[in-house]
Short mmCIF file of C-alpha atoms and ligand atoms in Angstrom, two decimals:
data_model
loop_
_atom_site.label_atom_id
_atom_site.label_comp_id
_atom_site.label_asym_id
_atom_site.label_seq_id
_atom_site.Cartn_x
_atom_site.Cartn_y
_atom_site.Cartn_z
CA MET A 1376 -0.02 19.76 -15.21
CA VAL A 1377 1.00 16.15 -15.64
CA VAL A 1378 0.22 13.51 -13.00
CA VAL A 1379 2.00 10.14 -13.26
CA GLY A 1380 0.33 7.12 -11.63
CA GLY A 1381 -3.35 6.27 -11.59
CA GLY A 1382 -3.56 4.91 -8.04
CA TYR A 1383 -4.88 6.45 -4.84
CA GLY A 1384 -2.40 9.33 -4.73
CA GLY A 1385 -2.36 10.23 -8.43
CA VAL A 1386 -6.11 10.07 -9.01
CA THR A 1387 -6.87 12.16 -5.92
CA ALA A 1388 -4.26 14.74 -7.00
CA ALA A 1389 -5.67 15.00 -10.55
CA ARG A 1390 -9.22 15.42 -9.29
CA TYR A 1391 -8.34 17.94 -6.57
CA LEU A 1392 -6.21 20.00 -8.97
CA LYS A 1393 -9.32 20.48 -11.13
CA LEU A 1394 -11.40 21.27 -8.04
CA ALA A 1395 -8.79 23.82 -6.89
CA ASP A 1396 -8.63 25.50 -10.32
CA PRO A 1397 -10.89 24.25 -13.14
CA ARG A 1398 -8.83 26.23 -15.67
CA LEU A 1399 -5.80 23.99 -15.16
CA GLU A 1400 -5.12 21.46 -17.88
CA VAL A 1401 -4.52 18.17 -16.07
CA VAL A 1402 -3.28 14.99 -17.77
CA LEU A 1403 -3.22 11.75 -15.76
CA ILE A 1404 -0.88 9.04 -17.06
CA HIS A 1405 -1.93 5.59 -15.85
CA ARG A 1406 -0.20 2.33 -16.72
CA ASP A 1407 -3.21 0.01 -16.88
CA ARG A 1408 -6.69 0.46 -18.28
CA GLU A 1409 -8.19 -0.28 -14.85
CA TYR A 1410 -6.77 0.15 -11.38
CA LEU A 1411 -6.83 -2.77 -8.94
CA SER A 1412 -7.11 -1.71 -5.32
CA CYS A 1413 -4.83 -3.23 -2.66
CA PRO A 1414 -7.21 -2.14 0.13
CA GLY A 1415 -9.78 -4.94 0.17
CA SER A 1416 -7.39 -7.50 -1.42
CA ASN A 1417 -6.79 -9.37 1.86
CA GLU A 1418 -10.55 -9.91 2.00
CA VAL A 1419 -10.42 -11.38 -1.52
CA ILE A 1420 -7.68 -13.82 -0.44
CA ALA A 1421 -9.88 -14.92 2.49
CA GLY A 1422 -12.95 -15.33 0.26
CA MET A 1423 -14.86 -12.49 1.95
CA GLN A 1424 -15.44 -10.65 -1.32
CA PRO A 1425 -14.94 -11.33 -5.05
CA ALA A 1426 -11.90 -9.93 -6.90
CA VAL A 1427 -14.14 -7.83 -9.13
CA ARG A 1428 -14.73 -5.51 -6.15
CA LEU A 1429 -11.11 -4.34 -6.41
CA VAL A 1430 -11.56 -2.84 -9.89
CA ARG A 1431 -11.59 0.95 -10.21
CA ARG A 1432 -12.18 2.88 -13.44
CA TYR A 1433 -11.08 6.27 -14.69
CA GLU A 1434 -14.14 7.38 -16.72
CA GLN A 1435 -15.65 9.62 -14.03
CA LEU A 1436 -12.45 11.63 -13.84
CA THR A 1437 -12.84 12.76 -17.42
CA ARG A 1438 -16.61 12.92 -17.58
CA ARG A 1439 -17.25 14.74 -14.33
CA TYR A 1440 -14.05 16.57 -13.58
CA GLY A 1441 -12.41 17.26 -16.96
CA VAL A 1442 -9.15 15.38 -16.26
CA ARG A 1443 -7.53 14.09 -19.47
CA THR A 1444 -6.48 10.48 -18.96
CA LEU A 1445 -3.78 8.75 -20.94
CA CYS A 1446 -3.19 5.02 -20.65
CA GLY A 1447 0.55 4.36 -20.97
CA GLU A 1448 3.84 4.04 -19.16
CA ALA A 1449 5.92 7.10 -18.25
CA THR A 1450 9.45 5.91 -19.07
CA GLY A 1451 11.40 9.09 -18.42
CA LEU A 1452 11.07 12.50 -16.81
CA ASP A 1453 13.41 15.43 -17.48
CA ALA A 1454 13.01 17.89 -14.62
CA ASP A 1455 15.13 20.61 -16.32
CA ARG A 1456 13.34 20.49 -19.67
CA ARG A 1457 10.02 19.72 -17.95
CA ILE A 1458 8.93 16.85 -20.12
CA VAL A 1459 7.63 13.36 -19.44
CA THR A 1460 8.48 10.68 -22.00
CA LEU A 1461 6.07 7.82 -22.66
CA GLY A 1462 6.63 4.21 -23.71
CA ASP A 1463 5.62 5.00 -27.32
CA ARG A 1464 8.40 7.67 -27.35
CA SER A 1465 5.94 10.58 -27.39
CA SER A 1466 6.45 13.29 -24.79
CA LEU A 1467 4.35 15.66 -22.76
CA PRO A 1468 5.49 19.09 -21.53
CA PHE A 1469 4.47 20.36 -18.08
CA ASP A 1470 4.78 23.37 -15.78
CA ARG A 1471 4.77 21.15 -12.73
CA ALA A 1472 4.43 17.38 -12.47
CA ILE A 1473 3.06 15.20 -9.67
CA LEU A 1474 4.34 11.62 -9.35
CA SER A 1475 2.53 8.94 -7.37
CA PRO A 1476 4.12 5.73 -8.73
CA GLY A 1477 3.68 3.60 -5.61
CA VAL A 1478 6.34 1.05 -4.69
CA ALA A 1479 8.79 -1.25 -6.46
CA PHE A 1480 10.27 -4.39 -4.93
CA ARG A 1481 13.94 -4.80 -4.01
CA TRP A 1482 14.20 -8.11 -5.78
CA SER A 1483 17.84 -8.66 -4.87
CA ALA A 1484 17.34 -8.10 -1.11
CA TRP A 1485 16.69 -11.75 -0.22
CA GLU A 1486 18.71 -14.40 -2.01
CA GLY A 1487 16.46 -16.77 -3.93
CA TYR A 1488 13.43 -14.48 -4.04
CA GLY A 1489 13.04 -12.55 -7.29
CA GLU A 1490 10.19 -11.85 -9.69
CA GLU A 1491 10.32 -15.38 -11.07
CA ALA A 1492 10.09 -16.96 -7.59
CA SER A 1493 7.07 -14.74 -6.83
CA ARG A 1494 5.12 -16.80 -9.39
CA ARG A 1495 5.41 -19.80 -7.05
CA CYS A 1496 5.51 -18.00 -3.72
CA PRO A 1497 3.35 -14.91 -4.26
CA HIS A 1498 3.84 -11.58 -2.52
CA ALA A 1499 0.27 -10.44 -3.31
CA TRP A 1500 1.47 -6.93 -2.41
CA GLN A 1501 0.16 -5.58 -5.70
CA ALA A 1502 -3.42 -6.53 -6.40
CA GLY A 1503 -4.35 -8.71 -9.40
CA ALA A 1504 -2.84 -12.02 -10.53
CA GLN A 1505 -0.78 -12.28 -7.33
CA THR A 1506 -3.90 -11.90 -5.15
CA GLU A 1507 -5.63 -14.62 -7.14
CA LEU A 1508 -2.63 -16.97 -6.89
CA LEU A 1509 -2.43 -16.64 -3.11
CA ARG A 1510 -6.22 -17.09 -2.79
CA LYS A 1511 -5.99 -20.35 -4.78
CA GLN A 1512 -2.99 -21.62 -2.80
CA LEU A 1513 -4.82 -20.99 0.49
CA ARG A 1514 -7.76 -23.03 -0.80
CA SER A 1515 -5.60 -25.97 -1.78
CA LEU A 1516 -3.53 -26.04 1.42
CA ARG A 1517 -3.23 -29.63 2.66
CA PRO A 1518 -5.26 -30.44 5.80
CA GLY A 1519 -3.34 -29.27 8.87
CA GLY A 1520 -0.75 -27.48 6.69
CA THR A 1521 1.18 -24.27 7.40
CA VAL A 1522 0.89 -20.91 5.66
CA MET A 1523 3.87 -18.66 6.27
CA ILE A 1524 3.90 -14.90 5.71
CA VAL A 1525 7.35 -13.30 5.58
CA ALA A 1526 6.80 -9.69 6.69
CA PRO A 1527 9.13 -7.00 5.29
CA PRO A 1528 11.33 -4.47 7.09
CA ASN A 1529 10.22 -0.83 7.50
CA PRO A 1530 9.35 1.29 5.65
CA TYR A 1531 6.89 -0.51 3.40
CA ARG A 1532 3.39 -0.18 1.93
CA CYS A 1533 0.59 -0.70 4.49
CA PRO A 1534 2.29 -1.44 7.85
CA PRO A 1535 -0.71 -3.39 9.30
CA GLY A 1536 -1.32 -5.30 6.02
CA PRO A 1537 0.63 -8.54 6.72
CA TYR A 1538 -1.08 -8.91 10.11
CA GLU A 1539 -4.54 -8.21 8.71
CA ARG A 1540 -3.78 -10.90 6.12
CA ALA A 1541 -2.76 -13.41 8.82
CA GLY A 1542 -6.03 -12.88 10.71
CA LEU A 1543 -8.21 -13.15 7.60
CA MET A 1544 -6.38 -16.28 6.43
CA ALA A 1545 -7.10 -17.77 9.88
CA PHE A 1546 -10.75 -16.75 9.44
CA TYR A 1547 -10.89 -18.80 6.24
CA LEU A 1548 -8.91 -21.74 7.65
CA LYS A 1549 -10.93 -21.99 10.85
CA ARG A 1550 -13.93 -22.92 8.70
CA HIS A 1551 -12.28 -25.00 6.00
CA ASN A 1552 -9.04 -26.40 7.43
CA PRO A 1553 -9.21 -26.01 11.23
CA ARG A 1554 -5.94 -27.78 12.04
CA ALA A 1555 -3.94 -25.49 9.75
CA LYS A 1556 -1.63 -22.76 11.08
CA VAL A 1557 -0.58 -19.28 10.01
CA LEU A 1558 3.01 -18.33 10.87
CA ILE A 1559 4.34 -14.80 10.46
CA LEU A 1560 8.11 -14.72 10.16
CA ASP A 1561 8.89 -11.08 10.81
CA THR A 1562 11.95 -9.01 9.96
CA LYS A 1563 10.88 -6.59 12.74
CA THR A 1564 10.55 -6.79 16.50
CA GLN A 1565 7.28 -4.87 16.68
CA PHE A 1566 4.44 -3.96 14.34
CA SER A 1567 1.47 -1.65 13.83
CA LYS A 1568 -1.55 -2.17 16.16
CA GLN A 1569 0.41 -5.05 17.72
CA ALA A 1570 -1.49 -5.33 21.02
CA LEU A 1571 -4.86 -5.19 19.21
CA PHE A 1572 -3.83 -7.84 16.69
CA LEU A 1573 -2.38 -10.21 19.31
CA HIS A 1574 -5.50 -9.82 21.44
CA GLY A 1575 -7.81 -10.40 18.46
CA TRP A 1576 -5.96 -13.49 17.15
CA ASN A 1577 -6.08 -15.01 20.60
CA GLU A 1578 -9.77 -14.25 20.98
CA LEU A 1579 -10.87 -15.45 17.51
CA TYR A 1580 -8.27 -18.05 16.51
CA PRO A 1581 -6.56 -19.43 19.64
CA GLY A 1582 -3.36 -21.33 18.73
CA MET A 1583 -3.79 -20.77 14.99
CA VAL A 1584 -1.72 -17.61 14.37
CA GLU A 1585 1.89 -17.40 15.51
CA TRP A 1586 4.11 -14.33 15.23
CA ILE A 1587 7.89 -14.94 15.19
CA PRO A 1588 9.78 -11.65 15.68
CA ALA A 1589 13.25 -10.87 14.34
CA SER A 1590 14.55 -10.94 17.92
CA SER A 1591 14.16 -14.74 17.97
CA GLU A 1592 14.97 -15.65 14.34
CA GLY A 1593 17.23 -12.82 13.16
CA GLU A 1594 17.50 -11.66 9.55
CA VAL A 1595 16.00 -13.50 6.57
CA GLU A 1596 19.04 -14.84 4.72
CA ARG A 1597 17.82 -17.00 1.86
CA ILE A 1598 14.59 -18.33 0.38
CA ASP A 1599 14.19 -21.63 -1.43
CA ALA A 1600 11.02 -20.96 -3.42
CA ASP A 1601 10.85 -24.49 -4.90
CA ARG A 1602 10.90 -26.20 -1.49
CA ARG A 1603 9.19 -23.29 0.27
CA ILE A 1604 11.87 -22.97 2.93
CA VAL A 1605 12.99 -19.69 4.50
CA TYR A 1606 16.49 -19.68 6.00
CA SER A 1607 16.96 -17.11 8.72
CA GLU A 1608 20.03 -16.24 10.79
CA PHE A 1609 19.08 -18.71 13.54
CA GLY A 1610 17.02 -21.37 11.82
CA GLU A 1611 14.94 -22.57 8.90
CA HIS A 1612 11.18 -22.64 8.37
CA ARG A 1613 9.27 -24.83 5.98
CA ALA A 1614 5.80 -23.89 4.71
CA ASP A 1615 3.09 -25.43 2.55
CA VAL A 1616 2.03 -22.02 1.28
CA LEU A 1617 4.70 -19.32 1.31
CA ASN A 1618 3.72 -15.65 1.03
CA VAL A 1619 6.88 -13.54 0.82
CA ILE A 1620 6.44 -9.75 1.03
CA PRO A 1621 9.80 -8.39 -0.10
CA PRO A 1622 11.55 -5.16 0.99
CA GLN A 1623 10.42 -2.11 -1.01
CA LYS A 1624 11.48 1.22 -2.51
CA ALA A 1625 9.85 4.01 -4.55
CA GLY A 1626 8.27 3.10 -7.91
CA SER A 1627 10.95 2.87 -10.62
CA ILE A 1628 10.10 6.09 -12.54
CA ALA A 1629 11.17 8.06 -9.44
CA GLU A 1630 14.56 6.36 -9.48
CA VAL A 1631 14.93 6.77 -13.27
CA ALA A 1632 14.19 10.51 -12.91
CA GLY A 1633 16.82 10.89 -10.16
CA LEU A 1634 14.26 11.77 -7.48
CA THR A 1635 15.26 9.15 -4.88
CA ASP A 1636 17.96 9.42 -2.23
CA LYS A 1637 20.14 6.60 -0.94
CA SER A 1638 17.22 5.19 1.06
CA GLY A 1639 15.47 4.40 -2.25
CA TRP A 1640 12.57 6.75 -1.41
CA CYS A 1641 11.88 10.36 -2.48
CA PRO A 1642 12.72 13.25 -0.14
CA VAL A 1643 10.07 16.01 -0.28
CA ASP A 1644 9.08 19.25 1.43
CA PRO A 1645 5.78 18.18 3.04
CA ARG A 1646 4.32 21.69 2.76
CA SER A 1647 3.85 21.11 -0.98
CA PHE A 1648 5.33 17.63 -1.53
CA ALA A 1649 7.85 19.26 -3.91
CA SER A 1650 10.95 17.13 -4.38
CA THR A 1651 13.94 18.50 -2.50
CA LEU A 1652 16.00 17.35 -5.51
CA ALA A 1653 13.85 18.96 -8.27
CA PRO A 1654 11.44 21.60 -6.94
CA ASP A 1655 8.99 21.60 -9.90
CA ILE A 1656 8.31 17.89 -9.41
CA HIS A 1657 6.04 16.80 -6.57
CA ILE A 1658 6.02 13.25 -5.21
CA ILE A 1659 3.19 11.86 -3.12
CA GLY A 1660 1.91 8.53 -1.82
CA ASP A 1661 4.00 5.49 -0.95
CA ALA A 1662 7.00 6.71 -2.99
CA CYS A 1663 7.75 9.80 -0.88
CA ILE A 1664 9.33 10.15 2.55
CA ALA A 1665 6.54 11.55 4.73
CA ALA A 1666 7.40 9.88 8.03
CA PRO A 1667 5.97 9.65 10.63
CA MET A 1668 2.95 9.10 8.34
CA PRO A 1669 2.64 5.44 7.29
CA LYS A 1670 2.50 4.40 3.64
CA SER A 1671 -1.24 3.94 3.12
CA ALA A 1672 -3.97 4.80 0.64
CA PHE A 1673 -5.46 7.16 3.22
CA ALA A 1674 -2.09 8.92 3.59
CA ALA A 1675 -1.61 9.09 -0.21
CA ASN A 1676 -5.04 10.73 -0.48
CA SER A 1677 -4.11 13.22 2.23
CA HIS A 1678 -0.75 14.05 0.58
CA ALA A 1679 -2.56 14.51 -2.75
CA LYS A 1680 -4.98 17.06 -1.34
CA VAL A 1681 -2.22 19.10 0.31
CA CYS A 1682 -0.14 18.85 -2.87
CA ALA A 1683 -2.97 19.84 -5.26
CA HIS A 1684 -3.86 22.83 -3.10
CA ALA A 1685 -0.18 23.88 -2.90
CA VAL A 1686 0.41 23.48 -6.65
CA ALA A 1687 -2.67 25.58 -7.50
CA ALA A 1688 -1.45 28.24 -5.04
CA LEU A 1689 2.14 28.21 -6.36
CA LEU A 1690 0.98 28.47 -10.00
CA ALA A 1691 -1.12 31.50 -8.98
CA GLY A 1692 1.85 33.04 -7.14
CA ARG A 1693 0.35 32.49 -3.68
CA ASP A 1694 1.89 30.92 -0.56
CA PRO A 1695 0.22 27.53 0.09
CA GLY A 1696 0.23 27.99 3.88
CA PRO A 1697 0.85 25.29 6.49
CA PRO A 1698 -0.44 21.77 5.79
CA SER A 1699 -2.49 19.49 8.03
CA LEU A 1700 -2.67 15.79 7.18
CA ILE A 1701 -4.53 12.79 8.48
CA ASN A 1702 -4.33 9.00 8.31
CA HIS A 1703 -6.81 6.42 9.57
CA CYS A 1704 -6.21 2.72 8.95
CA TYR A 1705 -8.80 0.01 9.58
CA SER A 1706 -7.83 -3.68 9.63
CA PHE A 1707 -10.25 -6.60 9.58
CA LEU A 1708 -9.63 -9.77 11.62
CA ALA A 1709 -13.01 -11.23 10.59
CA PRO A 1710 -16.01 -9.86 8.67
CA GLU A 1711 -17.54 -8.55 11.91
CA TYR A 1712 -14.32 -7.63 13.70
CA ALA A 1713 -12.13 -4.61 12.87
CA ILE A 1714 -9.53 -2.47 14.67
CA SER A 1715 -8.05 0.89 13.71
CA ILE A 1716 -5.28 3.43 14.24
CA THR A 1717 -5.37 7.15 13.54
CA GLY A 1718 -2.93 10.07 13.30
CA VAL A 1719 -3.01 13.81 12.61
CA TYR A 1720 0.19 15.38 11.28
CA GLU A 1721 1.48 18.95 11.03
CA TYR A 1722 4.55 20.66 9.65
CA SER A 1723 7.17 21.55 12.25
CA PRO A 1724 9.47 24.40 11.10
CA GLY A 1725 11.96 23.36 13.82
CA GLU A 1726 12.13 19.76 12.56
CA GLY A 1727 11.79 20.80 8.91
CA GLY A 1728 9.29 17.97 8.42
CA LEU A 1729 6.06 16.41 9.60
CA VAL A 1730 5.34 15.61 13.25
CA ALA A 1731 2.40 13.74 14.77
CA ALA A 1732 0.08 16.22 16.47
CA ALA A 1733 -2.19 13.42 17.76
CA THR A 1734 -2.27 9.64 17.40
CA GLY A 1735 -4.35 6.83 18.86
CA GLU A 1736 -5.67 3.30 18.49
CA THR A 1737 -9.18 2.14 19.22
CA PRO A 1738 -9.40 0.88 22.81
CA MET A 1739 -8.97 -2.82 23.56
CA ASP A 1740 -12.61 -3.10 24.73
CA ALA A 1741 -14.18 -1.20 21.79
CA ASP A 1742 -17.16 -2.71 19.96
CA ARG A 1743 -15.47 -4.56 17.06
CA LYS A 1744 -18.73 -5.04 15.17
CA THR A 1745 -19.36 -1.30 15.09
CA GLU A 1746 -15.81 -0.78 13.96
CA ALA A 1747 -16.24 -3.30 11.13
CA ARG A 1748 -19.33 -1.36 10.03
CA GLN A 1749 -17.34 1.88 10.10
CA ALA A 1750 -14.51 0.22 8.14
CA ARG A 1751 -16.96 -0.71 5.36
CA ALA A 1752 -18.44 2.80 5.33
CA TRP A 1753 -14.91 4.21 5.07
CA GLN A 1754 -14.08 1.92 2.11
CA LYS A 1755 -17.18 3.12 0.26
CA ASN A 1756 -16.77 6.83 0.99
CA PHE A 1757 -13.05 6.71 0.30
CA GLN A 1758 -13.51 5.18 -3.16
CA ALA A 1759 -16.05 7.89 -3.96
CA ASP A 1760 -13.67 10.62 -2.77
CA VAL A 1761 -10.81 9.30 -4.93
CA PHE A 1762 -12.43 7.98 -8.11
CA GLY A 1763 -15.53 10.19 -8.07
C1 FAD B 1091 -2.76 -6.05 1.08
C2 FAD B 1091 -2.84 -4.55 1.20
C3 FAD B 1091 -3.88 -3.97 1.88
C4 FAD B 1091 -3.96 -2.59 2.02
N1 FAD B 1091 -5.00 -2.04 2.73
C5 FAD B 1091 -5.05 -0.71 2.93
C6 FAD B 1091 -6.12 -0.13 3.68
O1 FAD B 1091 -7.01 -0.82 4.18
N2 FAD B 1091 -6.11 1.21 3.86
C7 FAD B 1091 -5.14 2.01 3.32
O2 FAD B 1091 -5.20 3.24 3.53
N3 FAD B 1091 -4.12 1.49 2.59
C8 FAD B 1091 -4.05 0.17 2.38
N4 FAD B 1091 -3.03 -0.37 1.61
C9 FAD B 1091 -1.94 0.52 1.09
C10 FAD B 1091 -2.30 1.18 -0.25
O3 FAD B 1091 -2.61 0.21 -1.23
C11 FAD B 1091 -1.16 2.05 -0.76
O4 FAD B 1091 -0.59 2.78 0.30
C12 FAD B 1091 -1.67 3.00 -1.83
O5 FAD B 1091 -2.10 2.26 -2.95
C13 FAD B 1091 -0.61 4.02 -2.23
O6 FAD B 1091 -1.06 4.83 -3.28
P1 FAD B 1091 -0.02 5.35 -4.39
O7 FAD B 1091 -0.76 6.28 -5.27
O8 FAD B 1091 1.22 5.80 -3.72
O9 FAD B 1091 0.40 4.01 -5.17
P2 FAD B 1091 -0.52 3.01 -6.02
O10 FAD B 1091 -1.89 2.97 -5.48
O11 FAD B 1091 0.26 1.75 -6.13
O12 FAD B 1091 -0.62 3.68 -7.43
C14 FAD B 1091 0.50 3.81 -8.27
C15 FAD B 1091 0.02 3.62 -9.70
O13 FAD B 1091 0.98 4.19 -10.57
C16 FAD B 1091 1.20 3.30 -11.64
N5 FAD B 1091 2.53 3.59 -12.18
C17 FAD B 1091 3.72 3.38 -11.56
N6 FAD B 1091 4.72 3.79 -12.36
C18 FAD B 1091 4.15 4.27 -13.49
C19 FAD B 1091 4.66 4.81 -14.69
N7 FAD B 1091 5.97 4.93 -14.87
N8 FAD B 1091 3.80 5.20 -15.67
C20 FAD B 1091 2.45 5.05 -15.48
N9 FAD B 1091 1.90 4.54 -14.34
C21 FAD B 1091 2.75 4.15 -13.38
C22 FAD B 1091 1.04 1.93 -11.03
O14 FAD B 1091 0.76 0.96 -12.03
C23 FAD B 1091 -0.13 2.16 -10.09
O15 FAD B 1091 -1.37 1.97 -10.74
C24 FAD B 1091 -2.96 -1.75 1.43
C25 FAD B 1091 -1.91 -2.34 0.71
C26 FAD B 1091 -1.84 -3.73 0.60
C27 FAD B 1091 -0.71 -4.33 -0.19
#
């Protein structure tokens, strides 16, 4: 078995494949020596925790679970010949492969905003240097200045993420730059946990956070990264710090291997996460189409468990049976204030895909301090479940 991508989906899949059948030979291909977690990165930007807390390592996977890890880039995948090619031109054969490559950015979607512009106006939607750049820019914001977050269209990685970021930036600014403002220029007319976020911003940071929906500003048309101006259909917005989160698609290896459809994402059968375009290749995490599940680390972990179980069953000639998946997303608005949303998902033979069996948000009057404590406990337990 070959697993491509050493993030939340790929690592969980590799580990749970070994737990499902220790006799399986599992090779995990990961691009970087260490993985940097996006969950927790908004807290780094707001100075609530140091960047070093985002680092995850792969040693336990080998030592405790017998997964072979290989640091490199998968540059090609031939589904017919069942081989993965690596950047050094070596290749690895497989019986089945699991891909969890995360997302890539659609750099040409918004005129003026490409990879080069992101070095001045960071997206910080992949943890690391971009997180650090945005953290520094927030610190050097002029007194009374404006931070603007441009929020992307659906579907994208972490639907509540831009709004969590806005709240945590306001948390920082309230203490260090109280006349500053956070504007969210949205390409949507509604967003995840909207009522809870609006209520929380108003309670904690009255007048500091403003959400501008697409219904009042229309589409984003052009970005001037040098002058930090966003031109929309009906106006223009100038910022002192500009955080642009661009539209997204599946990680590039999925496209290179011909596993994406015209949406840019990977269609799968959610009973096993096998590609509907190449049945021996499974795609999990942000890259696959698993709506109505959101694209989150929790969801990627849930896909990975269903997928690992199904692959072990299929290799042994057994039917994997019906899947049941779960997602639970916490968002912080301050260190002692968190909100959450949850969903349970099942396979519907009639729909031929996943449906939500139950969903819910924490009530408006819930104890936010308790929820913040639970969010921290989740972060800790989740890391242990994925990285061992
Ligand atoms: C600011 C922010 C906050 C977030 N907070 C939360 C949260 O609180 N809770 C939550 O559940 N989710 C959260 N998320 C979402 C979460 O980060 C993603 O949904 C999750 O990382 C998806 O896992 P994945 O395995 O699909 O992709 P990733 O975690 O991105 O892993 C993909 C890995 O594959 C590697 N890779 C890609 N292509 C190749 C290749 N060709 N060869 C080798 N390696 C390759 C990449 O380098 C990467 O390491 C947040 C995201 C952001 C941006």
